[in-house]
Coordinates of C-alpha atoms in Angstrom, one line a residue:
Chain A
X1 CA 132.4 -91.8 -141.4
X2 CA 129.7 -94.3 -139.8
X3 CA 131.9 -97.2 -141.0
X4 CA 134.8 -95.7 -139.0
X5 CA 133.3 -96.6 -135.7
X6 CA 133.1 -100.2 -135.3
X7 CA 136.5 -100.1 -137.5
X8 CA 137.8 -97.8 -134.5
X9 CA 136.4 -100.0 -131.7
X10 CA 137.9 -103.3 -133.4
X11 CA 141.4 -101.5 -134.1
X12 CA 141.3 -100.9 -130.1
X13 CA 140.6 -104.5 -128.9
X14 CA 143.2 -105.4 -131.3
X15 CA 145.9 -103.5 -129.6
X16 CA 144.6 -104.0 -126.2
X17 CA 145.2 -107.7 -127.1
X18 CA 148.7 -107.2 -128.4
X19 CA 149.2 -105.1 -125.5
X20 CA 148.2 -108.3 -123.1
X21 CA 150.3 -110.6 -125.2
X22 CA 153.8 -107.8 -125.1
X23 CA 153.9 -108.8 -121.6
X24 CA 154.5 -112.5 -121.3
X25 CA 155.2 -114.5 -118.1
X26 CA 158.9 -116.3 -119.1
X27 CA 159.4 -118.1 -116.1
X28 CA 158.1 -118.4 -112.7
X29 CA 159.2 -119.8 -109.5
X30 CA 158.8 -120.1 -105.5
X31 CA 161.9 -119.9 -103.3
X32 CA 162.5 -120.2 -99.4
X33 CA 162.9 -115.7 -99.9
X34 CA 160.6 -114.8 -102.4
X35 CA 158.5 -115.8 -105.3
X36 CA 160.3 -114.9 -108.6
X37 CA 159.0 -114.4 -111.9
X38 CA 160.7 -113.1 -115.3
X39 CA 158.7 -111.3 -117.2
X40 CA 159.0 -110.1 -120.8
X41 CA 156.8 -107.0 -121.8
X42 CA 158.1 -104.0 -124.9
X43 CA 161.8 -105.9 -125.3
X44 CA 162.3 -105.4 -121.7
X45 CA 162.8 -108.0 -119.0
X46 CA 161.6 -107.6 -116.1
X47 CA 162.7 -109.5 -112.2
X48 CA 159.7 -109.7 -110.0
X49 CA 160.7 -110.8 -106.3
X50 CA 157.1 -111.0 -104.6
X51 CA 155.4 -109.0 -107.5
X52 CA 157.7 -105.5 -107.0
X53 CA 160.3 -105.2 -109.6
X54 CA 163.7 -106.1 -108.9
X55 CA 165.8 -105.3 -111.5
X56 CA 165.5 -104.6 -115.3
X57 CA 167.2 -105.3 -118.4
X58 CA 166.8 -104.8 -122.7
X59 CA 165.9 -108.0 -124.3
X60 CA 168.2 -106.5 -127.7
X61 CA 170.9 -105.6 -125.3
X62 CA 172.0 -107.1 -121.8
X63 CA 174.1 -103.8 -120.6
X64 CA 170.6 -101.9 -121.8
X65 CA 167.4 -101.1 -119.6
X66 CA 169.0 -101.6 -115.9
X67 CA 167.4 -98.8 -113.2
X68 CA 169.0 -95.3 -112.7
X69 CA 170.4 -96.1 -109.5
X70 CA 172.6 -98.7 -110.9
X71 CA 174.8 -95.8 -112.5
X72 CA 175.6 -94.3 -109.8
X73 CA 177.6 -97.7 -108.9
X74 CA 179.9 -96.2 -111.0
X75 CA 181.1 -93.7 -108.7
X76 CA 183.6 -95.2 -106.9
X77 CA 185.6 -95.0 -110.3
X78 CA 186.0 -91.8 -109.8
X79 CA 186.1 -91.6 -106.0
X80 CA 189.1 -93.7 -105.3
X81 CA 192.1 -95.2 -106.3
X82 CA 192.6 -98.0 -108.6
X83 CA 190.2 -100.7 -108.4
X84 CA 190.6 -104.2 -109.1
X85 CA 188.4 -106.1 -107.1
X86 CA 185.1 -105.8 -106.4
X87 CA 182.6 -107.5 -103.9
X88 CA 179.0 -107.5 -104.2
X89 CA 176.0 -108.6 -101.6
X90 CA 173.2 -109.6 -103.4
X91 CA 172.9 -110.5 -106.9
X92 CA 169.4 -109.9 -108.4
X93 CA 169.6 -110.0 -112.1
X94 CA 173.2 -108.5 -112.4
X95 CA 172.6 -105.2 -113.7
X96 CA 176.0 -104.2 -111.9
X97 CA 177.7 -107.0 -112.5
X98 CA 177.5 -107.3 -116.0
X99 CA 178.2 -103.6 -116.1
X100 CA 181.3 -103.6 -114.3
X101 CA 182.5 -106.9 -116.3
X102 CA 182.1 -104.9 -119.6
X103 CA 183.5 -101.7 -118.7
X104 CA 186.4 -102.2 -116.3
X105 CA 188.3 -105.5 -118.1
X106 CA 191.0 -105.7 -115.1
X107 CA 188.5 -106.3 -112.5
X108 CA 187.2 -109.1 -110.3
X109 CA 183.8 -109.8 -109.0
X110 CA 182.6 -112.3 -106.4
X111 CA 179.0 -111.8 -105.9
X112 CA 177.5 -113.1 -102.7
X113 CA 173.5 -114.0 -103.3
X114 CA 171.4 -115.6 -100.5
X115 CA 168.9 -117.3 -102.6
X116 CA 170.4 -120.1 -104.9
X117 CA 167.1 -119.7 -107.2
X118 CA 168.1 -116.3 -107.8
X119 CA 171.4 -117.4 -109.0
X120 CA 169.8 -119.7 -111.4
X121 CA 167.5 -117.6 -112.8
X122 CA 170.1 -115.1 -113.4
X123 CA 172.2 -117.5 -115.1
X124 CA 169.5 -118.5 -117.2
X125 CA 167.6 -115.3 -118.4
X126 CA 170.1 -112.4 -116.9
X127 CA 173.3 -113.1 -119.2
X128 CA 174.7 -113.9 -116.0
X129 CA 178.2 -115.4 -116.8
X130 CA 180.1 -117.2 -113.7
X131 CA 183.6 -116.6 -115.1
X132 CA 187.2 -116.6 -113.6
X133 CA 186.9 -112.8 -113.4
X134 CA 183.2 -113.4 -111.6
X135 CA 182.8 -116.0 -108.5
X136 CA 179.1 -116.3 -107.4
X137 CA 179.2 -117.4 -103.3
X138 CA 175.6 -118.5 -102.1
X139 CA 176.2 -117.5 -98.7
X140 CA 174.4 -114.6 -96.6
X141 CA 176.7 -111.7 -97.1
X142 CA 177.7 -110.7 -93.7
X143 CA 178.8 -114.3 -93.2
X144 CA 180.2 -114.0 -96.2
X145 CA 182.8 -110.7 -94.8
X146 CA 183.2 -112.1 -91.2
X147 CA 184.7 -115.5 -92.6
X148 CA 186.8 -114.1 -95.5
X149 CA 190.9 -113.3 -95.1
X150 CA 191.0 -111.1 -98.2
X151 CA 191.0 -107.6 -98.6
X152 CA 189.0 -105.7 -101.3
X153 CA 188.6 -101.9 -103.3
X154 CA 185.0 -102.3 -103.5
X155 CA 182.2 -103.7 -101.9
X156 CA 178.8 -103.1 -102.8
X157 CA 175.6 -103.7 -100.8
X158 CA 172.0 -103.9 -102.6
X159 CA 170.4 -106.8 -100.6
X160 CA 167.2 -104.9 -100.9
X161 CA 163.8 -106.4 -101.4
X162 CA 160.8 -104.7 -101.7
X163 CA 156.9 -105.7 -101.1
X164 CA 153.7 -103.3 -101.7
X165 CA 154.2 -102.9 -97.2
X166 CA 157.5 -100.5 -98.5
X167 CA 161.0 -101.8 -98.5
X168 CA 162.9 -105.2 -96.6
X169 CA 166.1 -104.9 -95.8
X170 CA 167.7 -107.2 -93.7
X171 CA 168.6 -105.5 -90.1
X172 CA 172.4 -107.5 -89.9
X173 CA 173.3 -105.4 -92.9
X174 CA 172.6 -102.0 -91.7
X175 CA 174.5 -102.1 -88.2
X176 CA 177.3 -100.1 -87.0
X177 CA 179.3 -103.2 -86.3
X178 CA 178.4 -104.7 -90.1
X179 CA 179.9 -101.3 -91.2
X180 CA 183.0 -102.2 -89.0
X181 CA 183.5 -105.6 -90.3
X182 CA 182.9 -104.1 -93.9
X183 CA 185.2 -101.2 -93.1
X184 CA 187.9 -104.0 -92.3
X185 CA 187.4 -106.2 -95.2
X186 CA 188.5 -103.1 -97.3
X187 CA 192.0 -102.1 -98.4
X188 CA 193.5 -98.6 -97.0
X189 CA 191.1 -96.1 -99.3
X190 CA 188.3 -99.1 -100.3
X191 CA 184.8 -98.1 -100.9
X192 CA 181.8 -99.3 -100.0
X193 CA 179.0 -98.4 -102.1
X194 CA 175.1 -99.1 -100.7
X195 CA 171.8 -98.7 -102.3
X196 CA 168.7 -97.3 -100.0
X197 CA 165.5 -96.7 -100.4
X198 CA 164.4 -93.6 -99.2
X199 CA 164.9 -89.7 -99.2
X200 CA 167.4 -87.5 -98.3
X201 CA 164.9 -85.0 -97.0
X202 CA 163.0 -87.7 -94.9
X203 CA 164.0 -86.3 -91.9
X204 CA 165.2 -88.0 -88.8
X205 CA 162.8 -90.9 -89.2
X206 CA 164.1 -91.8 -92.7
X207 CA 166.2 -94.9 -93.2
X208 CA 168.8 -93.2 -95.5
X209 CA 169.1 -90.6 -92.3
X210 CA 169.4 -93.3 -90.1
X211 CA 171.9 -95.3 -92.5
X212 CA 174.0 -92.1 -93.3
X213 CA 174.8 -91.4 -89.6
X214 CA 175.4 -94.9 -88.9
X215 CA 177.9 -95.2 -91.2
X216 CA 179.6 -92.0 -90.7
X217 CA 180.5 -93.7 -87.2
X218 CA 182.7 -95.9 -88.8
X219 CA 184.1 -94.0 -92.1
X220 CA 185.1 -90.4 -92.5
X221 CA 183.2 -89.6 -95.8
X222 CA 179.7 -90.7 -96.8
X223 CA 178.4 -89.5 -100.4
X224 CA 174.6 -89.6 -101.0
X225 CA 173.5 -89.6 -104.5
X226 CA 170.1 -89.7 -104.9
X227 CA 168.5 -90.7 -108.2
X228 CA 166.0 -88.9 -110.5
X229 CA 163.6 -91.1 -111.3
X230 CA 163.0 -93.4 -108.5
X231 CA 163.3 -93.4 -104.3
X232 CA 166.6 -95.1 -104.0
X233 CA 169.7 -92.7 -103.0
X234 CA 173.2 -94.3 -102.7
X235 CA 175.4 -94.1 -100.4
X236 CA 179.3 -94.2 -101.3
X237 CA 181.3 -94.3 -98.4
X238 CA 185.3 -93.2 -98.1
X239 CA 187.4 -93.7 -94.9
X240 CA 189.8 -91.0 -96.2
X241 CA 190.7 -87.5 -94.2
X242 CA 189.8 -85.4 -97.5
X243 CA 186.6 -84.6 -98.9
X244 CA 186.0 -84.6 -101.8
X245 CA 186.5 -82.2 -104.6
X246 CA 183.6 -82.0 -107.1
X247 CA 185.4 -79.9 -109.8
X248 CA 188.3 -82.3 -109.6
X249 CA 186.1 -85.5 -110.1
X250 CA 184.5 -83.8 -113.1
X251 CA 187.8 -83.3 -114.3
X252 CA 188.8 -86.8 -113.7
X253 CA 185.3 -88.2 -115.1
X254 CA 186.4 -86.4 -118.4
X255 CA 189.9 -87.7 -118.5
X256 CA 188.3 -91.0 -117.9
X257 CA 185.9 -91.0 -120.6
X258 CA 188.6 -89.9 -122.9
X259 CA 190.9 -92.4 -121.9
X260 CA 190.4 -95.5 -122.3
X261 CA 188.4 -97.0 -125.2
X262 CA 185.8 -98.5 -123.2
X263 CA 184.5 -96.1 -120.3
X264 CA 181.1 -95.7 -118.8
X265 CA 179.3 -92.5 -120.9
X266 CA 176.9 -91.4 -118.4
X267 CA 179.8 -90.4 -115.6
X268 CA 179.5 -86.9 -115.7
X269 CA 175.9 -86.5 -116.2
X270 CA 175.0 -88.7 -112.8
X271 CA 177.9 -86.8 -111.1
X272 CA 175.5 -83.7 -111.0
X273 CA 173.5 -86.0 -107.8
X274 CA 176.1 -85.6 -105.6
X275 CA 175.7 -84.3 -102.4
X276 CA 178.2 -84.0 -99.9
X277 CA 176.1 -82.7 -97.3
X278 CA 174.0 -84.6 -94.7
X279 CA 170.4 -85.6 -95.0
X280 CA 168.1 -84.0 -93.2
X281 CA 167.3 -84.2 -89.3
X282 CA 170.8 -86.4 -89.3
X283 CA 171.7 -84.7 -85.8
X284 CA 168.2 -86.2 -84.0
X285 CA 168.6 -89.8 -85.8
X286 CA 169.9 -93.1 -84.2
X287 CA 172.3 -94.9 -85.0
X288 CA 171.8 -98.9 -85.3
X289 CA 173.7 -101.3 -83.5
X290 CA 173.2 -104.8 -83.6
X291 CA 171.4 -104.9 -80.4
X292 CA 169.3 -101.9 -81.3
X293 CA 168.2 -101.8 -84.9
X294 CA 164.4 -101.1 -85.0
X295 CA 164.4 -100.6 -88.9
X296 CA 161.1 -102.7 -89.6
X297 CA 159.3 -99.3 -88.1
X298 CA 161.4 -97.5 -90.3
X299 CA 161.1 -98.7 -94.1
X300 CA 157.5 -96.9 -95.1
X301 CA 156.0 -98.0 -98.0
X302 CA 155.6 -95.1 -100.5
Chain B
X1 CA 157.3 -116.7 -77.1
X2 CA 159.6 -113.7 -76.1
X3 CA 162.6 -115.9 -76.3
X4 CA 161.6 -117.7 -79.7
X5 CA 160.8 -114.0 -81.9
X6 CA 163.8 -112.6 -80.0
X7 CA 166.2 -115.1 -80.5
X8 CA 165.6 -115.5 -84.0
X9 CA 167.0 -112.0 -84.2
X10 CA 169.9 -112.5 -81.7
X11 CA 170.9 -115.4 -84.0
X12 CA 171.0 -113.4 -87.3
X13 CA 173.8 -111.6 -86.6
X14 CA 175.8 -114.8 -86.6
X15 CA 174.0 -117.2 -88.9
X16 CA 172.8 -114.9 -91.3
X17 CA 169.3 -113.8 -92.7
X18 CA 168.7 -117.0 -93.6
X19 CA 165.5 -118.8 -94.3
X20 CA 167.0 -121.7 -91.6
X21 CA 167.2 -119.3 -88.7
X22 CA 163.7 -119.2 -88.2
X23 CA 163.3 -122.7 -89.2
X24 CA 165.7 -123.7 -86.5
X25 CA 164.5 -121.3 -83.9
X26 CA 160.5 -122.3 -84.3
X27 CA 161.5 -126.1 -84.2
X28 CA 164.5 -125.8 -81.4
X29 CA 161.8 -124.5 -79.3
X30 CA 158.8 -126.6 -79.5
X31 CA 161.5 -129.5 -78.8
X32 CA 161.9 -128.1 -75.7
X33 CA 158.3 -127.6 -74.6
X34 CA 158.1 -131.2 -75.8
X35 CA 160.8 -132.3 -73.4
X36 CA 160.0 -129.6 -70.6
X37 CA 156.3 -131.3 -70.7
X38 CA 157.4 -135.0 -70.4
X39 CA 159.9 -134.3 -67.4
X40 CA 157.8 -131.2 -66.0
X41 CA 155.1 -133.9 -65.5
X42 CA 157.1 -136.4 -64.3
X43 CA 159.2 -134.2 -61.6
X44 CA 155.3 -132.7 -60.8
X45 CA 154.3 -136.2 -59.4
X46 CA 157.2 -137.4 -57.7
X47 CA 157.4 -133.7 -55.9
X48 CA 154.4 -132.1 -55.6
X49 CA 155.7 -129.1 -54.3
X50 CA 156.3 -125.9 -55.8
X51 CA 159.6 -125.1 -54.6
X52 CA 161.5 -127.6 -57.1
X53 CA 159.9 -125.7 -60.3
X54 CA 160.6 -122.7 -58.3
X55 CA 164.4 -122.8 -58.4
X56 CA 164.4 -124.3 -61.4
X57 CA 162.9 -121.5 -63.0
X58 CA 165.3 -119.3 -60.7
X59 CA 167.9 -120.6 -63.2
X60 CA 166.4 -120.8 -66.4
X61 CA 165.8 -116.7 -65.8
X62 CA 169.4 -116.2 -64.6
X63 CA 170.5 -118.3 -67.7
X64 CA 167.9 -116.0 -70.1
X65 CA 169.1 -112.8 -68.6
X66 CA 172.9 -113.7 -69.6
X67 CA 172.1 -114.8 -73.0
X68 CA 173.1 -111.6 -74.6
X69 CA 176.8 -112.1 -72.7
X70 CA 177.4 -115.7 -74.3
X71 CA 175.1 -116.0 -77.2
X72 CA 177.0 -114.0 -80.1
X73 CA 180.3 -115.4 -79.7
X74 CA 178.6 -118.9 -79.1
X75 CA 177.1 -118.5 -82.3
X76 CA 180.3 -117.5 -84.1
X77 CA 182.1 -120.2 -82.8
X78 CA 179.8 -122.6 -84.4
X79 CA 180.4 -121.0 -87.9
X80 CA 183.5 -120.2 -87.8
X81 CA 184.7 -124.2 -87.0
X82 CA 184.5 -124.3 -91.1
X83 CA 187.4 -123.6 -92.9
X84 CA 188.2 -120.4 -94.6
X85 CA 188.2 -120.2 -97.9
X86 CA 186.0 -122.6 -98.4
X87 CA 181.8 -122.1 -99.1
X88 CA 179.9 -123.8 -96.1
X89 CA 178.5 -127.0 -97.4
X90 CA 174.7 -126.6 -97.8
X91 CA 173.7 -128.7 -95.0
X92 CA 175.7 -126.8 -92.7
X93 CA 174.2 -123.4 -93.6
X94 CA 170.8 -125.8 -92.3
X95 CA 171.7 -127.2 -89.6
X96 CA 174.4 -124.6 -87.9
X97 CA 171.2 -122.1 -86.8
X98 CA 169.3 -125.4 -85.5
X99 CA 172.5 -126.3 -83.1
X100 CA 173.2 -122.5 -82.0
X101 CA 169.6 -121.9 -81.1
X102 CA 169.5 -125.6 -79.4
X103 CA 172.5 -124.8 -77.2
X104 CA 171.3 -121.0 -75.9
X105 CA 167.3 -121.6 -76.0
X106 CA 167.2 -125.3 -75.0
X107 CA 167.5 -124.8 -71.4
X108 CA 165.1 -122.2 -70.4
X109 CA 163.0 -123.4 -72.7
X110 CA 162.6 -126.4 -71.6
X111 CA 162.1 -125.4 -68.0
X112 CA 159.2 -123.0 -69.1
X113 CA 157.9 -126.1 -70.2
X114 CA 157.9 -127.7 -67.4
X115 CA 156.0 -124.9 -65.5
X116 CA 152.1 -125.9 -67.1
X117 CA 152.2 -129.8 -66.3
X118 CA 153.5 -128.4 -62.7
X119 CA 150.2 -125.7 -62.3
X120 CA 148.0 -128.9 -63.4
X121 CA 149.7 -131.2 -60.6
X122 CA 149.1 -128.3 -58.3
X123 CA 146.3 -126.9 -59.1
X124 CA 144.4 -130.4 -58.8
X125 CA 142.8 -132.4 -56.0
X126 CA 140.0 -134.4 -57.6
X127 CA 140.5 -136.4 -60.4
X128 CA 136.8 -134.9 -61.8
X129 CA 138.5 -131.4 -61.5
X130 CA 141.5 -132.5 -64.0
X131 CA 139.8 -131.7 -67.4
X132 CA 138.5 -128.6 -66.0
X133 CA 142.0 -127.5 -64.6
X134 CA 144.3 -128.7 -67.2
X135 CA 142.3 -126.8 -70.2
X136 CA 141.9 -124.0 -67.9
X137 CA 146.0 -123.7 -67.6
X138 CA 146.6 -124.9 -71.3
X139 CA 144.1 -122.0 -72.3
X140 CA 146.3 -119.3 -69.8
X141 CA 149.5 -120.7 -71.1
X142 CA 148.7 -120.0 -75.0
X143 CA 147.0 -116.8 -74.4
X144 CA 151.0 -115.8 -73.0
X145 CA 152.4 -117.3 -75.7
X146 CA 150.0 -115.0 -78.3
X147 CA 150.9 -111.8 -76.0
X148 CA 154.5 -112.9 -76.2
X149 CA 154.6 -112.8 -80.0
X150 CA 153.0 -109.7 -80.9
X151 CA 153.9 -107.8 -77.8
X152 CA 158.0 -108.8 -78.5
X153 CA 157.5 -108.6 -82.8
X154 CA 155.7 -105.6 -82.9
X155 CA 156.3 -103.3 -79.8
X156 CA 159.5 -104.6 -78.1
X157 CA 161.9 -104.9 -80.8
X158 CA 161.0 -101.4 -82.0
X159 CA 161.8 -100.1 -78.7
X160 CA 164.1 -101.8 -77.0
X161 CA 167.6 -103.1 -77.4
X162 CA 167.9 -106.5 -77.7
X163 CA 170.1 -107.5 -75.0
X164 CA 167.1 -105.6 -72.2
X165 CA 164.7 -107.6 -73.8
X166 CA 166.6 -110.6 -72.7
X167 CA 167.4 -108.9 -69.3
X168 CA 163.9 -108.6 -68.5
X169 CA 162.4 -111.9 -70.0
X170 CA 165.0 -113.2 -67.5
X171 CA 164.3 -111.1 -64.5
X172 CA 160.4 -111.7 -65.1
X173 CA 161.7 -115.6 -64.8
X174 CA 163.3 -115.2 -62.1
X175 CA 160.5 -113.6 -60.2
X176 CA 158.0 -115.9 -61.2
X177 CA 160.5 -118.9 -59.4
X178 CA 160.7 -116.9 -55.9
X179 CA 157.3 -116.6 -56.1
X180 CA 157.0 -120.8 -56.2
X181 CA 159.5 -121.1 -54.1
X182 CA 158.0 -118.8 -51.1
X183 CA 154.6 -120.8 -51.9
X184 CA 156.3 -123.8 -51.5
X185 CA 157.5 -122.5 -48.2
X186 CA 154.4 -121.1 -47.2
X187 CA 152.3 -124.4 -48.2
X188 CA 154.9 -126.6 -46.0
X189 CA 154.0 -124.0 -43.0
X190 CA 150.7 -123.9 -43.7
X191 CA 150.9 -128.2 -43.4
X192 CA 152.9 -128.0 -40.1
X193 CA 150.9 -125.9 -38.4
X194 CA 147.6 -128.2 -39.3

């Protein structure tokens, strides 16, 4: 048993080394937003915008090891009518894109993405794919809305950025007038689907509060779903008279999923985060305008 | 300083969150310190009089307290000359910010700028006073600037909408000119009666 020691402490720096090797620095750059690195570490890759991770992704499988929250992008699947095409500000490494590419074959994406490094370095160690069914615009995305003629069913919003201060997000995109424009830039019954960091029992003070009355002003229905394992909740918004009904959408999950031969499985599970009531404290919270939008005093870091 | 953290703001809504805003914004303005400090000095030794300064400031303030009328749809004008459909050529997406902050900030700017050349033209009698005077007024001038920033980036924009920012940035202009211009007045009695 004496020999078993030294064996034991030598089996430890062993692993502790293999552990320092499993994560590997892939690639590493500076832009005019944000320094970016890929990292590689257990088969998973990982974004880094300014050291907090951006997005996520299996090394074995491309559609594998993206964040909860991007699941919930699913929603509007079940929400609306049919969807064919789909916008989406801010690009990060694609977790949504590539999901919606794989799993709804009829549909069109034009991402919108700010930073052209980001762009590259999803092209490059994303699976990112710039195809006739997915335009990438590098152009800030409220530009982006005000200057386009076309109508879509879907627009998504996850501009977010994140430092160890809390959360970034920039104050054009969270306006009642930027929910206008995005409100007219969708067909009759087109969704928009946004992704916030925060919680829905954050009180007044919180920015999903603060987003979720600001947004009711300009569509009927607003949708929180919060997910499990991390602070972001998001927000699917509906300018339709009628609520929703949750027993018909499980219905209509389940018809889905039986369907058609390539469907998103976890639909009914993340379906159980829906809540169709308002957050917390939503009566006392403000709602921003481009003139007023005081949201730097707002994101807290956790 | 109030215009310049401000009016990076103002112009985001237009031009985007881009990088070039505040690019454009920092170097649109220290252009127009540069020129308000060339002709501020100049106009300070041909009319050594504080009234001149004083209703030019009187305009500058009423031009800063209308900014929030004009700037927006100025601002959109200038993106939306490109044609839709099309991505904005690269160099547009730099240069567009640069030209919308030049045409709403260059003006009062460039009168502020002309106000610390002025004080030194004023302020002196004796050429063995100038050094004195001049850092005295250079050091009062950046000590605004310094209140400007922080007070605007960390307590105003939390507070306040926008647009009353630029209300009272402009107001607090316009004060400062009547104040020249009664001194003005009040020097020229002062000289008559002596």
């Amino acid at each position: 048993m004496k020999r078993l020691g030294p064996i034991l402490v030598l089996l430890g720096i062993l692993s502790y080394s293999s552990a320092i090797q499993a994560s590997q620095t892939v690639f590493q750059t500076t832009s005019a937003y944000h320094n970016i690195k890929v990292v590689d570490e257990d088969g998973m890759r990982y974004l880094y915008f300014d050291n907090t991770t951006e997005s996520r992704m299996s090394l074995d499988n491309p559609l594998e090891g993206h964040f909860e929250y991007i699941e919930y992008f699913h929603m509007p699947w079940l929400l609306g009518q049919e969807i064919r095409t789909v916008v989406m500000l801010g690009l990060g490494g694609g977790s949504i894109q590539k999901a919606v590419e794989h799993y709804y074959p009829d549909v069109n994406i034009i991402t919108v993405e700010l930073d052209p490094k980001v762009v590259d370095v999803a092209k490059e160690y994303f699976h990112v794919r710039p195809s006739a069914r997915h335009r990438i615009v590098i152009e800030d995305g409220r530009i982006f809305l005000r200057r386009s003629q076309q109508r879509f069913d879907l627009i998504i919003i996850d501009a977010y950025t994140a430092n160890r201060y809390g959360s970034y997000i920039p104050y054009t995109l969270v306006t009642k007038e930027f929910f206008e424009l995005v409100k007219q830039r969708l067909n009759p019954g087109g969704i928009m689907a946004y992704n916030v960091i925060g919680s829905i029992y954050g009180g007044s003070e919180d920015i999903v509060t603060v987003m979720y009355k600001t947004i009711k002003t300009t569509f009927k229905q607003v949708y929180l779903f919060p997910a499990s394992t991390s602070r972001n909740v998001v927000l699917i918004a509906v300018d339709t008279d009628e609520p929703v009904d949750t027993t018909q959408l499980a219905k209509k999950a389940e018809s889905l999923m039986a369907g058609k031969d390539r469907s998103y499985p976890g639909l009914l599970t993340r379906l159980k985060n829906l809540r169709t009531g308002a957050p917390l404290g939503t009566s006392r919270a403000r709602i921003l305008t481009d003139d007023f939008a005081p949201i730097d005093g707002l994101l807290k870091a956790e | 300083m109030v215009l310049e953290i401000i009016g990076a703001r103002l112009l985001a809504t237009s031009f985007g969150g881009a990088f070039y805003v505040w690019v454009s914004q920092i170097g649109v303005i220290m252009l127009a310190l540069a020129i308000g400090y060339y002709v501020g000095g100049r106009l300070a030794d041909r009319f050594a009089s504080p009234s001149l300064i004083g209703y030019l400031l009187l305009l500058a303030g009423c031009f800063t307290a209308l900014i929030p009328n004009f700037a927006t749809s100025l601002a959109n004008m200038i993106v939306d000359r490109h044609p839709i459909g099309k991505d904005i050529p690269l160099i547009w997406q730099k240069l567009d910010p640069a030209f919308g902050s030049a045409m709403i900030f260059l003006l009062p700017c460039i009168v502020l700028g002309m106000v610390c050349p002025y004080m030194i033209r004023l302020a002196t009698s004796r050429i063995s006073e100038v050094g004195k005077v001049s850092g005295l007024i250079y050091a009062a001038s950046t000590i605004g600037s310094i209140v400007g920033v922080f007070v605007s980036g960390y307590v105003l924009i939390d507070r306040m909408p926008i647009s009353r920012i630029f209300r009272l940035a402009g107001i607090m202009t316009m004060i400062l000119g009547l104040m020249c211009i009664l001194g003005g007045h009040l020097r020229h009695t002062l000289e008559d009666n002596t």
